[in-house]
Amino acid sequence: MDDASPPKWHLAHTTWFFETFILKSELSGYRSVDERYEYLFNSYYNGVGNPFPRPKRGYLSRPTVAEVMDYRESVDEQMETLLGSENPDVVSRVILGLNHEQQHQELLLTDLKYNFGNNPLYPVYRERAEENPAGSADMTFVSFDGGISAIGGPEGFGFDNEYPCHEVLLQPFALADRLVTNGEYLEFIQDGGYERAELWLSEGWATVLDDAWSHPLYWRAVEGEWFEYRLDGLSRLDPHLPVVHASAHEAFAYATWKGVRLPTEFEWERAAQDLDVEGTFVESGRYHPGHCPESGGLIRQMYGDVWQWTGSSYGPYPGYKTLPGTLGEYNGKFMSSQLVLRGASCATPRDHARLTYRNFFYPADRWQFSGIRLAKGLPE
Amino acid sequence: MDDASPPKWHLAHTTWFFETFILKSELSGYRSVDERYEYLFNSYYNGVGNPFPRPKRGYLSRPTVAEVMDYRESVDEQMETLLGSENPDVVSRVILGLNHEQQHQELLLTDLKYNFGNNPLYPVYRERAEENPAGSADMTFVSFDGGISAIGGPEGFGFDNEYPCHEVLLQPFALADRLVTNGEYLEFIQDGGYERAELWLSEGWATVLDDAWSHPLYWRAVEGEWFEYRLDGLSRLDPHLPVVHASAHEAFAYATWKGVRLPTEFEWERAAQDLDVEGTFVESGRYHPGHCPESGGLIRQMYGDVWQWTGSSYGPYPGYKTLPGTLGEYNGKFMSSQLVLRGASCATPRDHARLTYRNFFYPADRWQFSGIRLAKGLPE
Amino acid sequence: MDDASPPKWHLAHTTWFFETFILKSELSGYRSVDERYEYLFNSYYNGVGNPFPRPKRGYLSRPTVAEVMDYRESVDEQMETLLGSENPDVVSRVILGLNHEQQHQELLLTDLKYNFGNNPLYPVYRERAEENPAGSADMTFVSFDGGISAIGGPEGFGFDNEYPCHEVLLQPFALADRLVTNGEYLEFIQDGGYERAELWLSEGWATVLDDAWSHPLYWRAVEGEWFEYRLDGLSRLDPHLPVVHASAHEAFAYATWKGVRLPTEFEWERAAQDLDVEGTFVESGRYHPGHCPESGGLIRQMYGDVWQWTGSSYGPYPGYKTLPGTLGEYNGKFMSSQLVLRGASCATPRDHARLTYRNFFYPADRWQFSGIRLAKGLPE
Amino acid sequence: MDDASPPKWHLAHTTWFFETFILKSELSGYRSVDERYEYLFNSYYNGVGNPFPRPKRGYLSRPTVAEVMDYRESVDEQMETLLGSENPDVVSRVILGLNHEQQHQELLLTDLKYNFGNNPLYPVYRERAEENPAGSADMTFVSFDGGISAIGGPEGFGFDNEYPCHEVLLQPFALADRLVTNGEYLEFIQDGGYERAELWLSEGWATVLDDAWSHPLYWRAVEGEWFEYRLDGLSRLDPHLPVVHASAHEAFAYATWKGVRLPTEFEWERAAQDLDVEGTFVESGRYHPGHCPESGGLIRQMYGDVWQWTGSSYGPYPGYKTLPGTLGEYNGKFMSSQLVLRGASCATPRDHARLTYRNFFYPADRWQFSGIRLAKGLPE
């Protein structure tokens, strides 16, 4: 798939980020390990020149993994000389580089899962962890008043797209207290969900027809029974786990079928503001292969299980400013045709998750650990 | 182009709408002129069956224009028996059918312009009207306070997507008092606008490269001079007329180049609430071929010249409900990946324009009469 | 379909041919009816400039049919002044122009049939002719000795690709005495012909899968019964008529299924040399809508029913020379990846058919009136 | 590129061939190393089931190279028990398997070269060998009489497509005594070869435009000078070496530019019949990286430098029979749209080359070691 890159590429690209945006400007006389890496491992920064085509990353049999590890080591060594810097610009770019690498830690897993999940051998990436999904209790909806809420603008680190803090006016709404499960999603399939045009957005229905969608990305029907490919191998589908690797189109169709809708990103953030986040994390944060069982709390599974599609288009907050220079290409230029996901998945590094984080993908994308949380307006 | 249909098809499809949604349900024993028209002239209503493929509409050499006119006459005759009906459901569907036909009156012109504009013969559709563009005064920005505004929910007719009336919280903003002109847009081109990746959204830049965009849709360079194809033929580019047939990507890049942005649809509607709409119409409403000169008023050219791209994704208002039954496919299922345009163009039937109207197209679309109005946040 | 052009285009292009290759060079001071027609109606002659893209011919709503007829009339008038010329170069180009127009008379019908045959209304092009297919007698194979045969080089008019006359060495072979019928082809379908990869060439099987082929181009299954679209409308499939609108891939698969093969173009010509061609024509030459019943003669249906795929790639005869100048693009540049068809179809102008004629299309093409004649080597 | 497979796949596929076509039928109770390999490593034998899609072979990160080597070892061990067999059917399939593996030894190199040659790092596959191209003498043409020649039907091993031996009638012709060199091909480029439509077949010209061809596959212009990627790295273009990685379209255009043509496969074989093949091999057989310098002999460089495009379509010899069963898919089903190449390249295992060998590729293919030998008819 054009969007997925091999592990070696992620390893090199995250190192390239430090080299390009810090070493080259901060270390006078810095000499690149290999000048051609600037081209090979540029993801999409036009300001650094024309990047190597994304769909062809998988064809690069050279540099080898060993050469990439050497590259990392060399850049790491140079970076160490800068880690004590008190130059605030350097500090902020180092922090950005670390957060960037954390994003790629997750992408490396989702891309690897895509590669393995489409290999008929279904390779096992890691051993199966013990699981004790307690059984999914009935889904209930938690009500929130309308009114003005402050959105975005985290005190600690945040990407530029999370700023500035600003106020939005919400109507009263209710949010589901847990994620939609495999078992619930299966009912949608069994009710003809993938054959009923009226449940889908027009683009979604076109994708269902063009790509012959009939189930989430990694579900496999084997002799009349449902299995799911997970990082621990092909497993019998567990009806109590959250459905994962659903696109926004599937999330939308499911919600329509249930007579409800997806939350906006503002509703999600408003609801999450009331959570004891730390507490939530303790319970949900078991990093299971592929997805994670539910957690306790008034509204559970906000972080650490699956990203949750919102109905909100990914756009700029009022007064949004991109980072200066080429780093300004980090987020802002993708603000068209994508939707925001909120939360964090079991593949997200734990301290990378936060209240104001705005993940974004196209509505047909489903190779991320993306799932479904429902919402509705009040009164209904 | 896949999106453009021949005039004959528009004539038949608008008639099909009355037949399908009114005659077939209201007239017992109604017999269709030709049952196969139900399939041929269905645009996208899956509830009426699988529509004839849109890109192939142009291949239908039959029925002939004469047969389509007979079809229209036959349906019109039957409709007359229902026009006096007091059944509110019939009344509302008749009104919807009329508004639907008004939409297609505009589409018929844009599609025809596309066909003519891509014919090397540049056929003339209508005679040139007299023009006296007064010269475009300097663009100024009109300021608006922030606060809560009521949006949508017109008292007269409105499509389902304009409801319900609801409140939004706006930050202080300023809106340009007129549209961007050809002359101004030309400066953008001359400053390398189509060669500077940093001005474009990522999707927009990909389109610039893939489709080799270097100017608005109907601009033509002939021996070093700029011309523009208009419905009155190929004309020397008039720098005082509003730029038209720009995509949202071009509008965005232009605004970025100017250091400002596009308005949200809510800002546009808020500003238009203050206008003496009738007055504005009187002045701007000269229906010129292709575009129209400027009009008077504090904020000019809101209606009747070109549709104005907003930065707002086309989505549901809080509490949005689609129409019941198959007519529910009219608007709601397109609420992904598109942007809202506001105002009305010189091809829009005059009494079809209104304050709350939400037109929507994909950000790369530019065969509609779409132009650019700028905005900015306050304080800058 | 990209290969099919509207009738108006054929009318204009054949006139363009006379204008471009005769009037412009022979009439001093000749003024074109419209200089832009040179571009619009050029089919593929790079020597005359960059032709208007073939797939877009159908979008040219201008010039109108009336304007094209005026163009024809104007060129015809000018041509009359040259018809008495004794300049052998002019004479030969006039004859070439006439043969070119005869080719387009056939193409106009096949393209029109494609347009009508893909219109759900199945328009009728002409009235049904009376038919009395006598019932197809058992197919027998007529034997021919091997040895050296003279091929090509007709005494009357021939295209450049029919020259020079040269000798080929044939092995003993046998040719079927008639064409394969619809009824026979139906048996192939019923025996799973379209589901058995082993019967097909690799490219053919890929087409079967990609384009979901399961029958000849214009066959339609309606409520369990087979119909065929013909120029006289949708008709119940007549098992006694020759199968038509089969691709070379289908012809090859059918022959393989029967344990025989297609003839080479040399075998076909060798066999046809023995025919009383005139006599054959008298009997077969009833120009039926879509296809024609069988004719008498030792080997029947060589001309006037359907073109017959051969197994021979379309290439140059030893010593082949193209015409001088731009007319050299007429035939030679298509000598790759295509196969030769021999004979003539019921859409071929009668005096256009001849022994040495080499028609050529891609093996997957099937919108021409193409059918199947079988052959085999001897001894088997 | 869809046609190129990774080395690991070639290693596994050639082993799969022995397992599928010998071990599974000859060893009762044979148990496959991994039953899923039957699917993964099937190239195109529909008789063995639906093969894994060719363009996706590069995505198979599992089995690993080590697992593939285990697979080879296991199958090799089992094969040893059969190598002494006197069953003629087993013997012939073992020989076929060995020849099949020899073909893939060459393909492995061409595919690897494609991968390396498109990597901006231009990896070096092997050390540069010493070269002493003696300077290319003037090209002369060696004449051959016409008449009947026996073609095909080698006494030793041959593929099914080389049989049966049969006679063809040749016209007098002349064959170039050596291959076209880089230096000669450069003159073609400098004379506008890639900009002159009249030199190209229609399909070839379309490829030139679509794929922006302006030189052979691995030529690279670096700061105004020509380089060529070879298996020993990026080298300055050597004008005395044969041009290589030319498509048939380029070979055709070059020949047309020179006023001559390509040989037919029969002319090539006829000429090669007169050669002291062993002697030729001794001289030409220095296996240089990428291509090899010229050799002695009346007609030089027939084998061991580059494959030579012929103008002959790849088709069946009269009386051709495929192998029985699934092995019948080996050659015959590719007999459409491809051209025959004769000779052998420097990547061909030396004892795999022979007089009657028919290699075949599509006319636009150029990732094989394919070059140009000229021919002409006599008298000219």
PDB file of N, CA, C and O in Angstrom, chain A residues 2 7 24 46 58 83 101 117 130 159 192 206 222 236 286 301 309 320 348-349 368 375:
ATOM      1  N   ASP A   2       0.456   2.228  -0.775  1.00  0.00           N
ATOM      2  CA  ASP A   2       1.270   3.423  -0.939  1.00  0.00           C
ATOM      3  C   ASP A   2       1.587   4.122   0.383  1.00  0.00           C
ATOM      4  O   ASP A   2       2.618   4.769   0.525  1.00  0.00           O
ATOM      5  N   PRO A   7       9.919  -0.859   7.991  1.00  0.00           N
ATOM      6  CA  PRO A   7      10.517  -0.451   9.270  1.00  0.00           C
ATOM      7  C   PRO A   7      11.822   0.310   9.079  1.00  0.00           C
ATOM      8  O   PRO A   7      12.047   1.339   9.724  1.00  0.00           O
ATOM      9  N   LYS A  24      22.088  20.004  11.001  1.00  0.00           N
ATOM     10  CA  LYS A  24      22.582  20.784   9.862  1.00  0.00           C
ATOM     11  C   LYS A  24      22.615  22.275  10.156  1.00  0.00           C
ATOM     12  O   LYS A  24      23.460  23.004   9.622  1.00  0.00           O
ATOM     13  N   ASN A  46       8.690  19.756   1.151  1.00  0.00           N
ATOM     14  CA  ASN A  46       9.121  20.340  -0.113  1.00  0.00           C
ATOM     15  C   ASN A  46      10.217  21.376   0.103  1.00  0.00           C
ATOM     16  O   ASN A  46      11.043  21.605  -0.761  1.00  0.00           O
ATOM     17  N   GLY A  58       9.429   0.993  -0.344  1.00  0.00           N
ATOM     18  CA  GLY A  58       9.617  -0.436  -0.117  1.00  0.00           C
ATOM     19  C   GLY A  58      10.602  -1.076  -1.085  1.00  0.00           C
ATOM     20  O   GLY A  58      11.013  -2.215  -0.887  1.00  0.00           O
ATOM     21  N   LEU A  83      22.259  18.038  23.420  1.00  0.00           N
ATOM     22  CA  LEU A  83      21.128  17.784  24.323  1.00  0.00           C
ATOM     23  C   LEU A  83      21.151  18.694  25.542  1.00  0.00           C
ATOM     24  O   LEU A  83      20.108  18.958  26.137  1.00  0.00           O
ATOM     25  N   GLU A 101       9.364  11.136  16.520  1.00  0.00           N
ATOM     26  CA  GLU A 101       9.794   9.737  16.540  1.00  0.00           C
ATOM     27  C   GLU A 101       8.748   8.867  17.235  1.00  0.00           C
ATOM     28  O   GLU A 101       8.504   7.728  16.824  1.00  0.00           O
ATOM     29  N   GLY A 117      -0.252  -8.637   7.803  1.00  0.00           N
ATOM     30  CA  GLY A 117      -1.660  -9.018   7.690  1.00  0.00           C
ATOM     31  C   GLY A 117      -2.079  -9.327   6.266  1.00  0.00           C
ATOM     32  O   GLY A 117      -3.129  -9.940   6.040  1.00  0.00           O
ATOM     33  N   GLU A 130      -1.734 -12.403  27.884  1.00  0.00           N
ATOM     34  CA  GLU A 130      -2.923 -12.939  28.540  1.00  0.00           C
ATOM     35  C   GLU A 130      -4.031 -11.900  28.445  1.00  0.00           C
ATOM     36  O   GLU A 130      -3.798 -10.706  28.539  1.00  0.00           O
ATOM     37  N   PHE A 159       1.398  19.833  19.388  1.00  0.00           N
ATOM     38  CA  PHE A 159       1.732  20.210  18.008  1.00  0.00           C
ATOM     39  C   PHE A 159       1.061  21.529  17.672  1.00  0.00           C
ATOM     40  O   PHE A 159       0.098  21.941  18.334  1.00  0.00           O
ATOM     41  N   GLY A 192     -26.779  -6.792   7.080  1.00  0.00           N
ATOM     42  CA  GLY A 192     -26.605  -6.298   5.712  1.00  0.00           C
ATOM     43  C   GLY A 192     -25.951  -4.933   5.638  1.00  0.00           C
ATOM     44  O   GLY A 192     -26.124  -4.207   4.655  1.00  0.00           O
ATOM     45  N   ALA A 206     -19.156   4.334  -2.485  1.00  0.00           N
ATOM     46  CA  ALA A 206     -18.318   4.114  -3.666  1.00  0.00           C
ATOM     47  C   ALA A 206     -17.122   3.232  -3.303  1.00  0.00           C
ATOM     48  O   ALA A 206     -16.729   2.348  -4.075  1.00  0.00           O
ATOM     49  N   VAL A 222     -12.892 -17.743   7.720  1.00  0.00           N
ATOM     50  CA  VAL A 222     -12.274 -19.038   7.413  1.00  0.00           C
ATOM     51  C   VAL A 222     -13.297 -20.128   7.692  1.00  0.00           C
ATOM     52  O   VAL A 222     -13.706 -20.319   8.838  1.00  0.00           O
ATOM     53  N   ARG A 236      -9.220 -16.243  16.517  1.00  0.00           N
ATOM     54  CA  ARG A 236     -10.692 -16.245  16.433  1.00  0.00           C
ATOM     55  C   ARG A 236     -11.170 -14.869  16.914  1.00  0.00           C
ATOM     56  O   ARG A 236     -10.646 -14.319  17.883  1.00  0.00           O
ATOM     57  N   ARG A 286      -3.055  -1.568  29.263  1.00  0.00           N
ATOM     58  CA  ARG A 286      -2.357  -2.801  28.953  1.00  0.00           C
ATOM     59  C   ARG A 286      -2.196  -2.874  27.441  1.00  0.00           C
ATOM     60  O   ARG A 286      -3.174  -2.882  26.707  1.00  0.00           O
ATOM     61  N   GLN A 301     -12.029   3.782  28.028  1.00  0.00           N
ATOM     62  CA  GLN A 301     -11.346   3.518  26.745  1.00  0.00           C
ATOM     63  C   GLN A 301     -11.106   4.781  25.921  1.00  0.00           C
ATOM     64  O   GLN A 301     -11.078   4.729  24.703  1.00  0.00           O
ATOM     65  N   TRP A 309     -12.685   7.846  15.648  1.00  0.00           N
ATOM     66  CA  TRP A 309     -13.060   8.781  14.593  1.00  0.00           C
ATOM     67  C   TRP A 309     -14.021   9.824  15.134  1.00  0.00           C
ATOM     68  O   TRP A 309     -14.958   9.491  15.854  1.00  0.00           O
ATOM     69  N   TYR A 320      -4.852  29.954  14.065  1.00  0.00           N
ATOM     70  CA  TYR A 320      -3.785  28.962  13.896  1.00  0.00           C
ATOM     71  C   TYR A 320      -2.587  29.546  13.147  1.00  0.00           C
ATOM     72  O   TYR A 320      -2.739  30.221  12.141  1.00  0.00           O
ATOM     73  N   THR A 348       0.116   3.482  20.552  1.00  0.00           N
ATOM     74  CA  THR A 348       0.646   4.829  20.820  1.00  0.00           C
ATOM     75  C   THR A 348       1.548   4.782  22.057  1.00  0.00           C
ATOM     76  O   THR A 348       1.129   4.254  23.089  1.00  0.00           O
ATOM     77  N   PRO A 349       2.766   5.309  21.952  1.00  0.00           N
ATOM     78  CA  PRO A 349       3.581   5.390  23.166  1.00  0.00           C
ATOM     79  C   PRO A 349       2.785   6.088  24.261  1.00  0.00           C
ATOM     80  O   PRO A 349       2.139   7.118  24.010  1.00  0.00           O
ATOM     81  N   GLN A 368      -4.711   2.219  10.396  1.00  0.00           N
ATOM     82  CA  GLN A 368      -4.376   2.610  11.759  1.00  0.00           C
ATOM     83  C   GLN A 368      -5.265   1.848  12.743  1.00  0.00           C
ATOM     84  O   GLN A 368      -6.261   1.260  12.359  1.00  0.00           O
ATOM     85  N   ALA A 375     -21.976   8.919  19.669  1.00  0.00           N
ATOM     86  CA  ALA A 375     -22.460  10.099  20.383  1.00  0.00           C
ATOM     87  C   ALA A 375     -23.863  10.408  19.877  1.00  0.00           C
ATOM     88  O   ALA A 375     -24.347   9.812  18.907  1.00  0.00           O
TER      89      ALA A 375
END
